[in-house]
Structures are given as C-alpha cells and as structure tokens.
Tab-separated table of C-alpha atoms and ligand atoms in Angstrom:
chain	number	residue	atom	x	y	z
A	1	MET	CA	87.958	51.448	135.875
A	2	ALA	CA	89.290	50.215	132.724
A	3	VAL	CA	89.066	52.395	129.768
A	4	THR	CA	86.794	49.983	127.848
A	5	ASP	CA	84.324	49.991	130.811
A	6	LEU	CA	84.117	53.731	130.819
A	7	GLN	CA	83.606	53.724	127.029
A	8	GLU	CA	80.567	51.174	127.297
A	9	ARG	CA	79.052	53.198	130.034
A	10	THR	CA	79.362	56.504	128.190
A	11	PRO	CA	79.181	55.899	124.542
A	12	TRP	CA	80.858	58.429	122.353
A	13	VAL	CA	78.442	61.044	121.121
A	14	ASP	CA	79.400	63.521	118.206
A	15	PRO	CA	79.341	67.020	119.594
A	16	LEU	CA	78.662	68.467	116.138
A	17	GLU	CA	75.664	66.085	115.598
A	18	GLY	CA	72.419	68.077	114.939
A	19	ILE	CA	74.235	71.346	114.127
A	20	ASP	CA	73.230	72.532	110.629
A	21	PHE	CA	76.599	74.033	109.082
A	22	SER	CA	74.623	75.447	106.130
A	23	ALA	CA	72.425	77.776	108.253
A	24	LYS	CA	73.647	81.224	108.165
A	25	ASN	CA	74.597	83.116	111.356
A	26	ILE	CA	72.789	86.413	111.582
A	27	VAL	CA	73.730	89.094	113.961
A	28	VAL	CA	71.424	91.959	114.335
A	29	LEU	CA	72.597	95.445	115.365
A	30	VAL	CA	70.096	97.746	117.255
A	31	SER	CA	69.853	100.988	119.238
A	32	GLY	CA	66.211	101.550	120.034
A	33	GLY	CA	62.750	100.104	120.131
A	34	GLY	CA	63.554	97.144	117.957
A	35	THR	CA	60.349	96.651	115.936
A	36	ASN	CA	62.328	95.585	112.857
A	37	LEU	CA	64.421	93.059	115.050
A	38	GLN	CA	60.930	91.823	116.129
A	39	ALA	CA	59.805	91.393	112.380
A	40	LEU	CA	63.072	89.282	111.848
A	41	ILE	CA	62.337	87.194	115.069
A	42	ASN	CA	58.532	86.646	113.940
A	43	ALA	CA	59.922	85.699	110.286
A	44	GLN	CA	62.416	83.292	112.183
A	45	GLU	CA	59.568	81.607	114.182
A	46	ARG	CA	57.515	81.058	111.068
A	47	GLY	CA	60.506	79.510	109.352
A	48	GLU	CA	60.735	82.386	106.941
A	49	LEU	CA	64.376	83.384	107.122
A	50	GLY	CA	65.751	81.095	104.527
A	51	GLY	CA	67.210	78.926	107.245
A	52	GLY	CA	69.090	81.923	108.827
A	53	ILE	CA	69.362	81.955	112.522
A	54	ILE	CA	69.647	85.164	114.661
A	55	LYS	CA	72.666	84.291	116.821
A	56	CYS	CA	72.984	87.469	118.624
A	57	VAL	CA	71.599	91.018	118.988
A	58	ILE	CA	74.209	93.726	119.741
A	59	SER	CA	72.992	97.153	121.146
A	60	SER	CA	74.977	100.379	120.983
A	61	ARG	CA	72.722	101.482	124.089
A	62	PRO	CA	72.122	99.395	127.431
A	63	ASP	CA	68.640	100.676	127.780
A	64	ALA	CA	67.326	99.794	124.057
A	65	TYR	CA	63.925	97.898	124.293
A	66	ALA	CA	65.134	95.798	121.483
A	67	LEU	CA	67.416	93.974	124.151
A	68	LYS	CA	64.162	92.942	125.950
A	69	ARG	CA	62.565	91.478	122.699
A	70	ALA	CA	65.647	89.461	122.049
A	71	LYS	CA	65.698	88.134	125.644
A	72	ASP	CA	62.083	87.423	125.506
A	73	HIS	CA	62.767	85.192	122.587
A	74	GLY	CA	65.821	83.466	124.050
A	75	ILE	CA	68.330	85.340	121.684
A	76	PRO	CA	71.779	86.124	123.238
A	77	THR	CA	72.514	89.825	123.654
A	78	ARG	CA	75.570	92.059	124.017
A	79	VAL	CA	75.884	95.846	124.647
A	80	ILE	CA	78.850	97.575	122.958
A	81	GLN	CA	78.299	101.216	124.061
A	82	ARG	CA	79.751	103.861	121.785
A	83	LYS	CA	80.818	106.241	124.920
A	84	SER	CA	83.009	103.261	126.237
A	85	PHE	CA	85.507	103.862	123.280
A	86	PRO	CA	87.514	106.764	122.619
A	87	ASP	CA	86.750	107.136	118.808
A	88	VAL	CA	84.886	105.492	115.883
A	89	GLU	CA	87.753	103.353	114.793
A	90	ALA	CA	88.223	101.692	118.371
A	91	TYR	CA	84.435	101.299	118.660
A	92	SER	CA	84.323	99.601	115.152
A	93	ASN	CA	87.328	97.341	116.133
A	94	ALA	CA	85.255	96.025	119.141
A	95	LEU	CA	82.221	95.386	116.985
A	96	ILE	CA	84.432	93.550	114.470
A	97	GLU	CA	85.740	91.424	117.331
A	98	ALA	CA	82.200	90.417	118.485
A	99	LEU	CA	81.127	89.752	114.941
A	100	TYR	CA	84.069	87.292	114.543
A	101	GLN	CA	83.252	85.661	117.994
A	102	GLU	CA	79.801	85.151	116.817
A	103	TYR	CA	80.717	83.687	113.579
A	104	ALA	CA	78.658	86.223	111.808
A	105	ASP	CA	77.778	85.344	108.232
A	106	LEU	CA	75.254	88.366	107.883
A	107	VAL	CA	75.104	91.545	109.844
A	108	VAL	CA	71.671	93.483	109.975
A	109	GLN	CA	71.558	96.931	111.037
A	110	ALA	CA	67.744	97.363	112.192
A	111	GLY	CA	67.709	100.765	113.511
A	112	PHE	CA	71.287	100.930	114.349
A	113	MET	CA	72.211	104.683	115.033
A	114	THR	CA	76.060	104.566	115.489
A	115	ILE	CA	78.420	105.325	112.831
A	116	LEU	CA	80.842	102.691	112.034
A	117	ALA	CA	84.430	102.998	110.524
A	118	PRO	CA	85.166	101.699	106.949
A	119	SER	CA	87.213	98.915	108.631
A	120	VAL	CA	83.669	97.239	109.346
A	121	CYS	CA	82.469	97.468	105.789
A	122	ARG	CA	85.805	96.024	104.482
A	123	ALA	CA	85.629	93.108	106.888
A	124	TYR	CA	82.005	92.438	105.889
A	125	GLN	CA	81.654	93.481	102.265
A	126	ASN	CA	78.300	92.705	100.962
A	127	LYS	CA	77.401	91.194	104.224
A	128	ILE	CA	75.954	93.982	106.167
A	129	ILE	CA	72.429	94.982	105.341
A	130	ASN	CA	70.594	98.195	106.522
A	131	VAL	CA	66.982	99.097	106.439
A	132	HIS	CA	66.187	102.773	105.749
A	133	PRO	CA	62.864	104.542	106.228
A	134	ALA	CA	62.772	106.377	102.874
A	135	LEU	CA	63.143	105.406	99.186
A	136	ILE	CA	66.944	105.895	98.693
A	137	PRO	CA	68.247	108.164	97.235
A	138	SER	CA	65.727	110.460	98.648
A	139	PHE	CA	65.851	111.549	102.120
A	140	CYS	CA	69.066	109.646	103.148
A	141	GLY	CA	72.609	110.393	104.172
A	142	LYS	CA	74.025	111.964	107.170
A	143	GLY	CA	71.400	113.445	109.554
A	144	PHE	CA	68.653	111.420	107.966
A	145	TYR	CA	67.716	108.871	110.541
A	146	GLY	CA	64.313	107.885	112.439
A	147	LEU	CA	61.627	110.509	112.643
A	148	HIS	CA	63.889	113.024	110.963
A	149	VAL	CA	63.406	111.097	107.611
A	150	HIS	CA	59.622	111.374	107.784
A	151	GLU	CA	59.825	115.079	108.762
A	152	ALA	CA	62.032	115.826	105.788
A	153	ALA	CA	59.376	113.892	103.522
A	154	LEU	CA	56.585	115.834	104.706
A	155	GLU	CA	58.304	119.241	104.623
A	156	LYS	CA	59.150	118.467	100.847
A	157	GLY	CA	55.685	117.562	100.236
A	158	VAL	CA	56.389	114.340	98.386
A	159	LYS	CA	53.216	112.176	97.796
A	160	VAL	CA	55.034	108.840	98.007
A	161	THR	CA	57.696	107.616	100.449
A	162	GLY	CA	58.780	104.085	101.452
A	163	ALA	CA	61.584	102.138	102.702
A	164	THR	CA	64.832	100.561	101.280
A	165	VAL	CA	66.937	97.664	102.279
A	166	HIS	CA	70.561	97.903	100.988
A	167	PHE	CA	73.941	96.725	101.548
A	168	VAL	CA	76.273	98.792	103.749
A	169	THR	CA	79.285	100.444	102.082
A	170	GLU	CA	81.417	103.359	103.185
A	171	VAL	CA	79.156	105.796	101.627
A	172	CYS	CA	76.306	106.568	104.040
A	173	ASP	CA	73.069	104.994	102.692
A	174	GLY	CA	74.893	104.578	99.372
A	175	GLY	CA	75.416	100.912	98.914
A	176	PRO	CA	73.573	98.549	96.409
A	177	ILE	CA	69.879	98.427	96.893
A	178	ILE	CA	68.195	95.034	97.565
A	179	LEU	CA	64.590	95.573	97.992
A	180	GLN	CA	62.317	98.830	98.025
A	181	LYS	CA	58.716	99.394	98.782
A	182	ALA	CA	56.534	102.483	98.325
A	183	VAL	CA	53.967	103.902	100.825
A	184	ASP	CA	51.604	106.725	100.086
A	185	ILE	CA	51.645	109.862	101.943
A	186	LEU	CA	48.178	110.817	103.338
A	187	PRO	CA	47.102	114.536	103.635
A	188	ASP	CA	46.944	114.610	107.329
A	189	ASP	CA	50.132	112.598	108.127
A	190	THR	CA	52.308	113.790	110.899
A	191	PRO	CA	56.105	112.442	111.069
A	192	GLU	CA	54.747	109.932	113.701
A	193	THR	CA	51.744	108.450	111.511
A	194	LEU	CA	53.939	108.405	108.719
A	195	GLN	CA	56.818	106.528	110.396
A	196	LYS	CA	54.278	103.800	111.709
A	197	ARG	CA	52.825	103.298	108.283
A	198	VAL	CA	56.200	103.041	106.633
A	199	MET	CA	57.235	100.513	109.388
A	200	GLU	CA	54.057	98.420	108.971
A	201	GLN	CA	53.616	98.529	105.214
A	202	ALA	CA	57.303	98.450	104.123
A	203	GLU	CA	60.052	97.947	106.655
A	204	TRP	CA	58.610	95.077	108.494
A	205	LYS	CA	57.954	93.301	105.182
A	206	ILE	CA	61.058	93.943	103.002
A	207	LEU	CA	63.810	93.481	105.608
A	208	PRO	CA	62.765	89.858	106.545
A	209	GLN	CA	62.289	89.336	102.712
A	210	ALA	CA	65.954	90.635	102.040
A	211	VAL	CA	67.439	88.561	104.957
A	212	LYS	CA	65.554	85.410	103.450
A	213	LEU	CA	66.961	86.065	100.049
A	214	PHE	CA	70.452	86.775	101.337
A	215	CYS	CA	70.449	83.378	103.554
A	216	GLU	CA	69.451	81.460	100.412
A	217	GLY	CA	72.397	82.664	98.635
A	218	LYS	CA	70.040	84.655	95.934
A	219	ILE	CA	71.633	88.028	96.113
A	220	LYS	CA	74.646	88.851	93.888
A	221	VAL	CA	76.354	92.289	93.746
A	222	LYS	CA	77.750	93.214	90.071
A	223	ASN	CA	78.761	96.604	89.062
A	224	GLY	CA	77.587	98.311	92.444
A	225	LYS	CA	74.165	96.868	92.034
A	226	ALA	CA	72.188	94.104	93.771
A	227	ILE	CA	70.735	91.503	91.487
A	228	ILE	CA	68.171	89.025	92.781
A	229	THR	CA	68.380	85.601	91.373
A	230	GLU	CA	65.111	83.717	92.103
B	5	GAR	C1	63.372	102.341	111.681
B	5	GAR	O1	62.405	103.099	111.160
B	5	GAR	C2	64.568	102.304	110.762
B	5	GAR	O2	64.302	102.239	109.522
B	5	GAR	C3	65.210	103.586	111.071
B	5	GAR	O3	65.203	103.734	112.437
B	5	GAR	C4	63.999	103.051	112.949
B	5	GAR	C5	64.281	101.965	114.105
B	5	GAR	O4	63.089	101.406	114.396
B	5	GAR	N1	66.645	103.592	110.771
B	5	GAR	C6	67.417	104.606	110.281
B	5	GAR	O5	66.839	105.747	110.212
B	5	GAR	C7	68.756	104.386	109.965
B	5	GAR	N2	69.165	105.475	109.200
B	5	GAR	P1	63.264	100.014	115.324
B	5	GAR	O6	64.207	100.085	116.484
B	5	GAR	O7	61.606	100.108	115.972
B	5	GAR	O8	63.376	99.010	114.401
C-alpha cells in the first residue's frame, strides 16, 4: 500500500489534543482512612480544585482504605511501603522518583504518617502541603499525629482547637501556614468526637480550599510566610 493511501485512511491525529497543559498534577500521599483524600476527590468532581487534577494516590501502607477511595473514582494508585526500604533516605528517594514519574506539580500529604528526608522538601520546595489537626504552633511536631493530637488538646483543657494547612519544610509541622480554621471544644468531647468535628468543620474544608488556591497560583511564600493573593 502506498504511503499516501495509508495517510488518507488514517488521518493524522494530534496525540496531545485535548490535554490541558495548564492543569496542575496533584499527587496525594496517604496512610489510612483517606477522608481528607475523599474531600479532595469530591471537590475535584464539583470542579472546585482550581483546575488541579489528582493524578495519583500514593500510600505508605498496602491496607490503607484511602486506596479503595481512589480506585472507586478511577484514580491510579501506588503503594510505596516504608518497610521495603532500609532507611528514610532510601524511602524518600523512591518517593521522589515516583513524584517525578507522575509529573507532580503539587504533593498533598493527607493523613500521611511516614517521616520523609529533607531531600523531598528540597526537591519540592513550597510544593508539598500537609493538613494537621490542630492550630499550629499548638499540639504539633514529632509525636503529634492522628488521635494523639486531640488527646493532647483535651488533656491541656484548651477551649478552641482546629486544623492547619501548611507547606512542608525540614522542620516537622513548621512550614509556612496557608490556612487555619478554629473549632470549639465541647465539655463532653472525647478524642474521637473531637477528631470527627475537627475533620468535618475544618480539615475537609480548608484542605481543598488550599489546593484550589495553589492550583490557581494564588499562594506566594515571602520571608517564611505564605501570602494569599486573591
Ligand atoms: C487527619 O486528621 C489528619 O489531619 C491527620 O491524620 C488524619 C488522617 O485522616 N494527620 C496528621 O496527624 C499528620 N500530622 P484521613 O486519613 O481520614 O484523612
């Protein structure tokens, strides 16, 4: 068959047609239930992620329920298990490689419970955000994660707590603060009831909001502080 015949039968199609190159690729890191991931998926489906697209969900645990949430919505998943690597550095290098392969523009730690090496923060400076279930600088840093954060808030007897979304730096929970939302503590609260209310009233709201702001290019970091330019 002559080349011209073939061209007529199979007209040339631009393989890049329809791809929005301005859309930000989001990679979400998870370790557990994935309710914050769900909030991001819901926001994406409502068109409220500022054009960002959840490209991939990476879990540090093979049994994380968050993986099912991703699969149910057709989002590709990967598992990079900490115990498959000899140390934090090797684990972090594997993660960086995966983030490069996914062309990540933004990395979101949504209940990601594995400590990473400074190499990850350097590779993605001001491009990794984390949600923490307290008003930083209260109840944060090493050892403050998940339910422990709420136990500590109740133990101290604070009347108000909340959630924080911040950029990830080499200092644990110490990076520039993007958004915070306060939540009242009620007299009969247990760590579990408080965790649920902080998630519902704060985390599931401010995490998608921060991702939207990032994807719209509305967050600048100056002198260690995040500035939102609406
Ligand atoms: C969330 O409350 C998140 O803020 C917290 O773990 C929970 C994960 O829930 N993260 C940390 O404590 C990190 N320091 P999820 O898996 O249902 O999103």
